[in-house]
Amino acid sequence: MTARSEIFAQWILHIDMDSFLAAVEIRRRPELRGRPVVVGGDGDPTRPRQVVATASYEARAHGVHSGMPMQRALRKCPDAVFLRSDHPAYDAASAEVMGVLRSFGYPVEVWGWDEAFIGAQHDVPEELAGAVRTAVHDRTGLTCAVGIGDTKERAKMATSFAKTVPGHIYRLDSTNWMIMMGDRDVVALWGIGKRTAARLAVHGVRTVTDLALANRDDLAVWFGPTIGPRLRILARGGTSRTITTEPWLPRSKSRQVTFPSDLTDPAAIADHVAALARELTVEVSADGRVVTHVGVTVRTRSFFTQVKTGKLSEVTTDPGIVEVGARRVLARFEITRPVRLLGVRLELLTPTEH
């Protein structure tokens, strides 16, 4: 196995593929180009509990988006082409794209199927970004947007601007960060969600500028000594400037199951959680990983979703220990409504950490 290394970069390029899953499907079915395409589940939008994984831009124009029930997507866009998810095809297409990115000779940090960072020492990063976009399209037939930044945080945010401008390339750095981001709501920042934004708003912190100027000590009191000051750093554009190269190992593994009929029997709910915990543990232990924490997701008929996590009594590869931990976490839920979805997430250590 190739050693994992971290490389400091002058410029960070964030590559984000356009509607990746739908684009892969259209690539192998060119007759679908220009039509609304929806990918998810087994591809049958009339069946209950099927969820949209991705939608082409033509489908999005009708209000279809990821995470939407397929039946609702069908009502919004009855003329769409619905396709089943094909993970092996997406794995293969992603490997093609990452191969193109690595061919430039710069370090590449992979973030899933359709996203990566490139670190580069380059006088004109826009030229490199343009070359990357051209090479990806010419060699794979797929398209992408490229955000350029002097930190990962700025590069990631730049991609959202890149998707809206001609050429699909945009730069955010120390010279224009506050100009472009200062008046935006804090929820626009990578790493800040609606709950954190709501907690900040209670203290009068609503915009990126507000957060950038917030008192560090106050933030530490509100969010803790680590997270609080980190939020201020995010508002100022972040500090991450290293690229971690392959091989990349996920820090967690999860699986969710949406049931054809809602579950109401507590014993059945517990058995499903236990089975998921055992299955995942067997899979990760085969890869030499050990489990430190287990999380459980419960979604009820009303789509109300809760997630709880617990630390195991010991780091382990034993499915029985993880199952006990998962059952213990599940017991902390107050489930008063029928359950439509259950999920289990394992937090892992890499082989060199144990």
Coordinates of N, CA and C in Angstrom, one line a residue, residues 122-293:
H122 N 1.6 27.1 -8.8 CA 1.4 27.5 -10.2 C 1.2 29.1 -10.2
D123 N 1.8 29.7 -11.2 CA 1.7 31.2 -11.3 C 0.3 31.6 -11.7
V124 N -0.4 30.9 -12.6 CA -1.7 31.3 -13.0 C -2.6 30.1 -12.8
P125 N -3.2 29.9 -11.6 CA -4.0 28.7 -11.4 C -5.3 28.6 -12.3
E126 N -5.8 29.7 -12.8 CA -6.9 29.7 -13.7 C -6.5 28.9 -15.0
E127 N -5.3 29.0 -15.4 CA -4.8 28.2 -16.6 C -4.8 26.7 -16.3
L128 N -4.4 26.4 -15.1 CA -4.4 24.9 -14.7 C -5.8 24.5 -14.6
A129 N -6.7 25.3 -14.0 CA -8.1 24.9 -13.8 C -8.8 24.7 -15.2
G130 N -8.5 25.5 -16.2 CA -9.0 25.4 -17.5 C -8.5 24.1 -18.2
A131 N -7.2 23.8 -18.0 CA -6.7 22.6 -18.5 C -7.3 21.3 -17.9
V132 N -7.6 21.4 -16.6 CA -8.2 20.3 -15.9 C -9.6 20.1 -16.5
R133 N -10.4 21.1 -16.6 CA -11.7 21.0 -17.1 C -11.8 20.4 -18.5
T134 N -10.8 20.9 -19.3 CA -10.8 20.4 -20.7 C -10.4 18.9 -20.8
A135 N -9.4 18.6 -20.0 CA -8.9 17.2 -20.0 C -10.0 16.2 -19.5
V136 N -10.7 16.6 -18.4 CA -11.8 15.8 -17.9 C -12.8 15.5 -18.9
H137 N -13.2 16.6 -19.6 CA -14.3 16.5 -20.6 C -13.8 15.7 -21.8
D138 N -12.6 16.0 -22.3 CA -12.1 15.3 -23.5 C -11.9 13.8 -23.3
R139 N -11.4 13.4 -22.1 CA -11.1 12.0 -21.8 C -12.2 11.2 -21.2
T140 N -13.2 11.9 -20.6 CA -14.3 11.1 -20.0 C -15.6 11.4 -20.5
G141 N -15.8 12.6 -21.2 CA -17.1 13.0 -21.6 C -17.9 13.7 -20.6
L142 N -17.3 13.8 -19.4 CA -18.1 14.4 -18.2 C -17.6 15.9 -18.0
T143 N -18.4 16.6 -17.3 CA -18.0 18.0 -17.1 C -17.9 18.3 -15.6
C144 N -17.2 19.4 -15.3 CA -17.0 19.8 -13.9 C -16.8 21.3 -13.7
A145 N -17.0 21.7 -12.5 CA -16.7 23.1 -12.1 C -15.4 23.1 -11.3
V146 N -14.6 24.1 -11.3 CA -13.4 24.2 -10.6 C -13.3 25.5 -9.7
G147 N -13.2 25.3 -8.4 CA -13.0 26.4 -7.5 C -11.6 26.6 -7.2
I148 N -11.0 27.8 -7.2 CA -9.6 28.0 -6.8 C -9.6 28.8 -5.6
G149 N -8.7 28.4 -4.7 CA -8.5 29.1 -3.4 C -7.1 29.0 -2.9
D150 N -6.8 29.9 -1.9 CA -5.5 29.8 -1.2 C -5.6 29.0 0.0
T151 N -6.9 28.5 0.3 CA -7.1 27.5 1.3 C -8.2 26.5 0.8
K152 N -8.3 25.4 1.4 CA -9.3 24.4 1.0 C -10.7 25.0 1.2
E153 N -10.9 25.7 2.3 CA -12.2 26.3 2.5 C -12.6 27.3 1.4
R154 N -11.7 28.1 1.0 CA -12.0 29.1 0.0 C -12.2 28.4 -1.4
A155 N -11.4 27.4 -1.7 CA -11.6 26.6 -2.9 C -12.9 26.0 -3.0
K156 N -13.3 25.4 -1.9 CA -14.6 24.7 -1.8 C -15.8 25.7 -2.1
M157 N -15.7 26.8 -1.4 CA -16.7 27.9 -1.6 C -16.7 28.4 -3.0
A158 N -15.5 28.5 -3.6 CA -15.4 29.1 -4.9 C -16.1 28.3 -6.0
T159 N -16.2 27.0 -5.7 CA -16.9 26.1 -6.6 C -18.4 26.5 -6.8
S160 N -19.0 26.9 -5.7 CA -20.4 27.3 -5.8 C -20.6 28.5 -6.7
F161 N -19.6 29.4 -6.7 CA -19.6 30.5 -7.7 C -19.3 30.0 -9.1
A162 N -18.3 29.1 -9.2 CA -17.9 28.6 -10.5 C -19.1 28.0 -11.3
K163 N -20.0 27.4 -10.6 CA -21.1 26.7 -11.2 C -22.1 27.7 -11.9
T164 N -21.9 29.0 -11.5 CA -22.9 30.0 -12.0 C -22.3 31.0 -13.0
V165 N -21.0 30.8 -13.4 CA -20.3 31.7 -14.3 C -19.9 31.0 -15.5
P166 N -19.8 31.7 -16.6 CA -19.2 31.1 -17.9 C -17.8 30.6 -17.6
G167 N -17.5 29.5 -18.2 CA -16.2 28.9 -18.0 C -16.1 28.0 -16.8
H168 N -17.1 28.1 -15.8 CA -17.2 27.3 -14.7 C -15.9 27.2 -13.8
I169 N -15.2 28.4 -13.8 CA -14.0 28.5 -12.9 C -14.1 29.8 -12.1
Y170 N -13.7 29.7 -10.9 CA -13.8 30.9 -10.0 C -12.8 30.8 -8.9
R171 N -12.2 32.0 -8.6 CA -11.2 32.1 -7.6 C -11.7 32.9 -6.4
L172 N -11.5 32.4 -5.2 CA -11.7 33.1 -3.9 C -10.4 33.0 -3.1
D173 N -9.8 34.2 -2.8 CA -8.6 34.2 -2.0 C -8.7 35.4 -1.0
S174 N -7.6 35.7 -0.4 CA -7.6 36.7 0.6 C -8.0 38.1 0.1
T175 N -7.9 38.3 -1.2 CA -8.2 39.6 -1.8 C -9.7 39.9 -2.0
N176 N -10.5 38.8 -2.2 CA -11.9 39.0 -2.5 C -12.8 38.2 -1.6
W177 N -12.3 37.5 -0.6 CA -13.1 36.6 0.2 C -14.3 37.4 0.9
M178 N -13.9 38.5 1.6 CA -14.9 39.2 2.3 C -15.8 40.0 1.4
I179 N -15.3 40.4 0.3 CA -16.1 41.1 -0.7 C -17.3 40.2 -1.2
M180 N -16.9 39.0 -1.5 CA -17.9 38.1 -2.0 C -18.8 37.4 -0.9
M181 N -18.2 37.2 0.2 CA -18.8 36.4 1.3 C -19.4 37.2 2.5
G182 N -18.8 38.4 2.7 CA -19.1 39.1 3.9 C -20.6 39.3 4.2
D183 N -21.4 39.6 3.2 CA -22.8 39.9 3.5 C -23.7 38.7 3.5
R184 N -23.1 37.5 3.2 CA -23.9 36.3 3.1 C -24.2 35.7 4.5
D185 N -25.3 35.0 4.6 CA -25.7 34.4 5.9 C -24.6 33.3 6.2
V186 N -24.3 33.1 7.5 CA -23.3 32.2 7.9 C -23.5 30.8 7.4
V187 N -24.8 30.4 7.2 CA -25.1 29.1 6.7 C -24.5 28.8 5.3
A188 N -24.1 29.9 4.6 CA -23.4 29.7 3.3 C -22.0 29.1 3.4
L189 N -21.5 29.2 4.6 CA -20.1 28.7 4.8 C -20.0 27.1 4.8
W190 N -19.0 26.6 4.3 CA -18.8 25.2 4.3 C -18.5 24.8 5.7
G191 N -19.3 23.9 6.3 CA -19.1 23.4 7.6 C -20.1 24.0 8.7
I192 N -20.9 24.9 8.2 CA -21.9 25.5 9.2 C -23.3 25.2 8.7
G193 N -24.0 24.5 9.5 CA -25.4 24.1 9.1 C -26.4 25.0 9.7
K194 N -27.7 24.6 9.5 CA -28.8 25.5 10.0 C -28.9 25.6 11.5
R195 N -28.6 24.5 12.2 CA -28.6 24.5 13.7 C -27.6 25.5 14.2
T196 N -26.3 25.4 13.7 CA -25.3 26.3 14.2 C -25.6 27.7 13.8
A197 N -26.1 27.9 12.6 CA -26.5 29.3 12.2 C -27.6 29.8 13.2
A198 N -28.6 29.0 13.6 CA -29.6 29.5 14.5 C -29.0 29.8 15.8
R199 N -28.1 29.0 16.3 CA -27.5 29.3 17.6 C -26.7 30.6 17.5
L200 N -26.0 30.9 16.4 CA -25.3 32.1 16.3 C -26.2 33.3 16.2
A201 N -27.3 33.1 15.5 CA -28.3 34.2 15.4 C -28.8 34.7 16.7
V202 N -28.9 33.7 17.7 CA -29.4 34.1 19.0 C -28.5 35.2 19.6
H203 N -27.2 35.1 19.3 CA -26.2 36.1 19.8 C -26.0 37.2 18.8
G204 N -26.8 37.4 17.8 CA -26.7 38.5 16.9 C -25.7 38.3 15.8
V205 N -25.2 37.1 15.7 CA -24.2 36.8 14.6 C -25.0 36.1 13.5
R206 N -25.1 36.9 12.4 CA -25.9 36.4 11.3 C -25.2 36.3 9.9
T207 N -24.3 37.2 9.7 CA -23.5 37.2 8.4 C -22.1 36.7 8.6
V208 N -21.5 36.4 7.5 CA -20.1 36.0 7.5 C -19.2 37.1 8.2
T209 N -19.5 38.3 7.9 CA -18.7 39.4 8.5 C -18.9 39.4 10.0
D210 N -20.2 39.3 10.5 CA -20.5 39.2 11.9 C -19.6 38.1 12.6
L211 N -19.6 37.0 12.0 CA -18.8 35.9 12.6 C -17.3 36.1 12.5
A212 N -16.8 36.7 11.4 CA -15.4 37.0 11.3 C -14.9 38.0 12.4
L213 N -15.8 38.8 12.8 CA -15.5 39.9 13.8 C -15.9 39.5 15.2
A214 N -16.5 38.3 15.3 CA -17.0 37.9 16.7 C -15.8 37.7 17.6
N215 N -16.1 37.8 18.9 CA -15.1 37.7 19.9 C -14.8 36.2 20.1
R216 N -13.5 35.8 20.1 CA -13.1 34.4 20.2 C -13.6 33.8 21.5
D217 N -13.4 34.6 22.6 CA -13.8 34.1 23.9 C -15.3 33.8 24.0
D218 N -16.1 34.7 23.4 CA -17.5 34.5 23.4 C -17.9 33.2 22.6
L219 N -17.3 33.1 21.5 CA -17.5 31.9 20.7 C -17.2 30.6 21.4
A220 N -16.1 30.6 22.2 CA -15.6 29.5 23.0 C -16.6 29.2 24.1
V221 N -17.3 30.2 24.6 CA -18.3 30.0 25.7 C -19.5 29.4 25.0
W222 N -19.9 29.9 23.8 CA -21.1 29.4 23.2 C -21.0 28.0 22.6
F223 N -19.9 27.7 22.1 CA -19.7 26.4 21.3 C -18.6 25.5 21.8
G224 N -17.9 25.9 22.8 CA -16.8 25.1 23.3 C -15.4 25.7 22.8
P225 N -14.3 25.3 23.5 CA -13.0 25.9 23.2 C -12.4 25.6 21.9
T226 N -12.9 24.5 21.3 CA -12.4 24.0 20.0 C -13.3 24.5 18.8
I227 N -14.5 24.2 18.9 CA -15.5 24.5 17.8 C -15.7 26.0 17.7
G228 N -15.8 26.7 18.8 CA -16.1 28.1 18.8 C -15.1 28.9 18.0
P229 N -13.9 28.9 18.4 CA -12.9 29.7 17.6 C -12.7 29.2 16.1
R230 N -13.0 27.9 15.9 CA -12.9 27.4 14.6 C -14.0 28.0 13.7
L231 N -15.1 28.3 14.2 CA -16.2 29.0 13.4 C -15.7 30.3 12.9
R232 N -15.0 31.0 13.7 CA -14.4 32.4 13.3 C -13.4 32.2 12.2
I233 N -12.6 31.1 12.3 CA -11.6 30.9 11.3 C -12.3 30.6 9.9
L234 N -13.4 29.8 10.0 CA -14.1 29.5 8.8 C -14.6 30.8 8.1
A235 N -15.1 31.7 8.9 CA -15.7 33.0 8.4 C -14.6 33.8 7.8
R236 N -13.3 33.6 8.2 CA -12.2 34.4 7.6 C -11.6 33.6 6.4
G237 N -12.2 32.5 6.0 CA -11.7 31.8 4.8 C -10.9 30.6 5.1
G238 N -10.7 30.2 6.4 CA -10.0 28.9 6.7 C -8.5 29.0 6.6
T239 N -7.9 27.9 7.0 CA -6.4 27.9 7.0 C -5.9 26.6 6.4
S240 N -6.7 25.7 6.0 CA -6.3 24.4 5.5 C -5.6 24.5 4.1
R241 N -4.3 24.2 4.1 CA -3.5 24.3 2.8 C -2.7 23.1 2.5
T242 N -3.1 21.9 3.0 CA -2.4 20.7 2.7 C -3.3 19.7 2.0
I243 N -2.7 19.0 1.1 CA -3.4 18.0 0.3 C -2.9 16.6 0.8
T244 N -3.9 15.8 1.2 CA -3.6 14.4 1.7 C -3.8 13.5 0.5
T245 N -2.8 12.8 0.1 CA -2.9 12.0 -1.1 C -3.4 10.6 -0.8
E246 N -3.7 9.9 -1.8 CA -4.1 8.5 -1.7 C -3.0 7.6 -1.1
P247 N -3.3 6.5 -0.5 CA -4.7 5.9 -0.4 C -5.5 6.6 0.7
W248 N -6.8 6.8 0.5 CA -7.7 7.5 1.4 C -8.6 6.4 2.0
L249 N -8.7 6.5 3.4 CA -9.5 5.5 4.1 C -10.6 6.3 4.8
P250 N -11.9 5.9 4.6 CA -13.0 6.7 5.2 C -12.9 6.5 6.8
R251 N -13.3 7.5 7.5 CA -13.3 7.5 8.9 C -14.5 6.9 9.5
S252 N -15.4 6.5 8.6 CA -16.7 5.9 9.1 C -17.3 5.1 7.9
K253 N -18.2 4.2 8.3 CA -19.0 3.5 7.3 C -20.4 3.4 7.8
S254 N -21.3 3.6 6.9 CA -22.7 3.6 7.3 C -23.6 2.9 6.3
R255 N -24.8 2.6 6.8 CA -25.8 1.9 5.9 C -27.2 2.3 6.4
Q256 N -28.1 2.6 5.5 CA -29.5 2.9 5.9 C -30.4 2.0 5.1
V257 N -31.5 1.6 5.8 CA -32.6 0.8 5.1 C -33.9 1.5 5.3
T258 N -34.6 1.7 4.1 CA -35.9 2.3 4.1 C -36.9 1.1 3.9
F259 N -37.8 0.9 4.8 CA -38.7 -0.3 4.8 C -39.9 -0.1 3.9
P260 N -40.3 -1.1 3.2 CA -41.6 -1.0 2.4 C -42.8 -0.7 3.2
S261 N -42.8 -1.2 4.4 CA -43.9 -0.8 5.4 C -43.3 -0.4 6.7
D262 N -43.9 0.6 7.3 CA -43.4 1.2 8.5 C -43.3 0.1 9.6
L263 N -42.3 0.2 10.5 CA -42.1 -0.7 11.6 C -42.7 -0.1 12.8
T264 N -43.4 -0.9 13.6 CA -44.0 -0.5 14.8 C -43.6 -1.3 16.0
D265 N -43.1 -2.5 15.8 CA -42.7 -3.5 16.8 C -41.3 -3.1 17.3
P266 N -41.1 -2.7 18.6 CA -39.8 -2.4 19.1 C -38.8 -3.5 19.0
A267 N -39.2 -4.7 19.1 CA -38.3 -5.9 19.0 C -37.8 -5.9 17.5
A268 N -38.7 -5.7 16.6 CA -38.3 -5.8 15.2 C -37.3 -4.6 14.8
I269 N -37.6 -3.4 15.4 CA -36.7 -2.3 15.2 C -35.3 -2.6 15.7
A270 N -35.2 -3.1 16.9 CA -34.0 -3.5 17.5 C -33.2 -4.5 16.7
D271 N -34.0 -5.5 16.2 CA -33.3 -6.6 15.5 C -32.7 -6.1 14.2
H272 N -33.4 -5.1 13.5 CA -32.9 -4.6 12.3 C -31.6 -3.7 12.6
V273 N -31.6 -3.0 13.6 CA -30.4 -2.2 14.0 C -29.3 -3.2 14.3
A274 N -29.5 -4.2 15.1 CA -28.5 -5.2 15.4 C -27.9 -5.8 14.1
A275 N -28.8 -6.2 13.2 CA -28.3 -6.8 12.0 C -27.4 -5.9 11.2
L276 N -27.8 -4.6 11.1 CA -27.0 -3.6 10.3 C -25.6 -3.5 11.0
A277 N -25.6 -3.4 12.3 CA -24.4 -3.3 13.1 C -23.4 -4.4 12.8
R278 N -24.0 -5.6 12.9 CA -23.2 -6.8 12.7 C -22.6 -6.9 11.2
E279 N -23.5 -6.6 10.2 CA -23.1 -6.7 8.8 C -21.9 -5.7 8.6
L280 N -22.1 -4.4 9.1 CA -21.1 -3.4 8.8 C -19.7 -3.8 9.5
T281 N -19.8 -4.3 10.7 CA -18.6 -4.7 11.5 C -17.8 -5.8 10.7
V282 N -18.5 -6.8 10.2 CA -17.9 -7.8 9.4 C -17.2 -7.2 8.2
E283 N -17.8 -6.3 7.5 CA -17.2 -5.7 6.3 C -16.0 -4.8 6.7
V284 N -16.0 -4.0 7.7 CA -14.9 -3.2 8.0 C -13.7 -3.9 8.6
S285 N -14.0 -5.0 9.4 CA -13.0 -5.8 10.0 C -12.2 -6.5 8.9
A286 N -12.9 -6.9 7.8 CA -12.2 -7.6 6.7 C -11.2 -6.7 6.1
D287 N -11.4 -5.3 6.2 CA -10.4 -4.4 5.7 C -9.4 -3.9 6.7
G288 N -9.3 -4.6 7.9 CA -8.4 -4.3 8.9 C -8.7 -3.1 9.7
R289 N -10.0 -2.7 9.7 CA -10.4 -1.5 10.5 C -11.0 -2.0 11.8
V290 N -10.9 -1.1 12.8 CA -11.5 -1.4 14.1 C -12.6 -0.3 14.4
V291 N -13.6 -0.6 15.2 CA -14.7 0.3 15.4 C -14.5 0.9 16.8
T292 N -14.8 2.2 16.9 CA -14.6 3.0 18.1 C -16.0 3.4 18.7
H293 N -16.9 3.9 17.8 CA -18.2 4.4 18.1 C -19.2 3.8 17.2

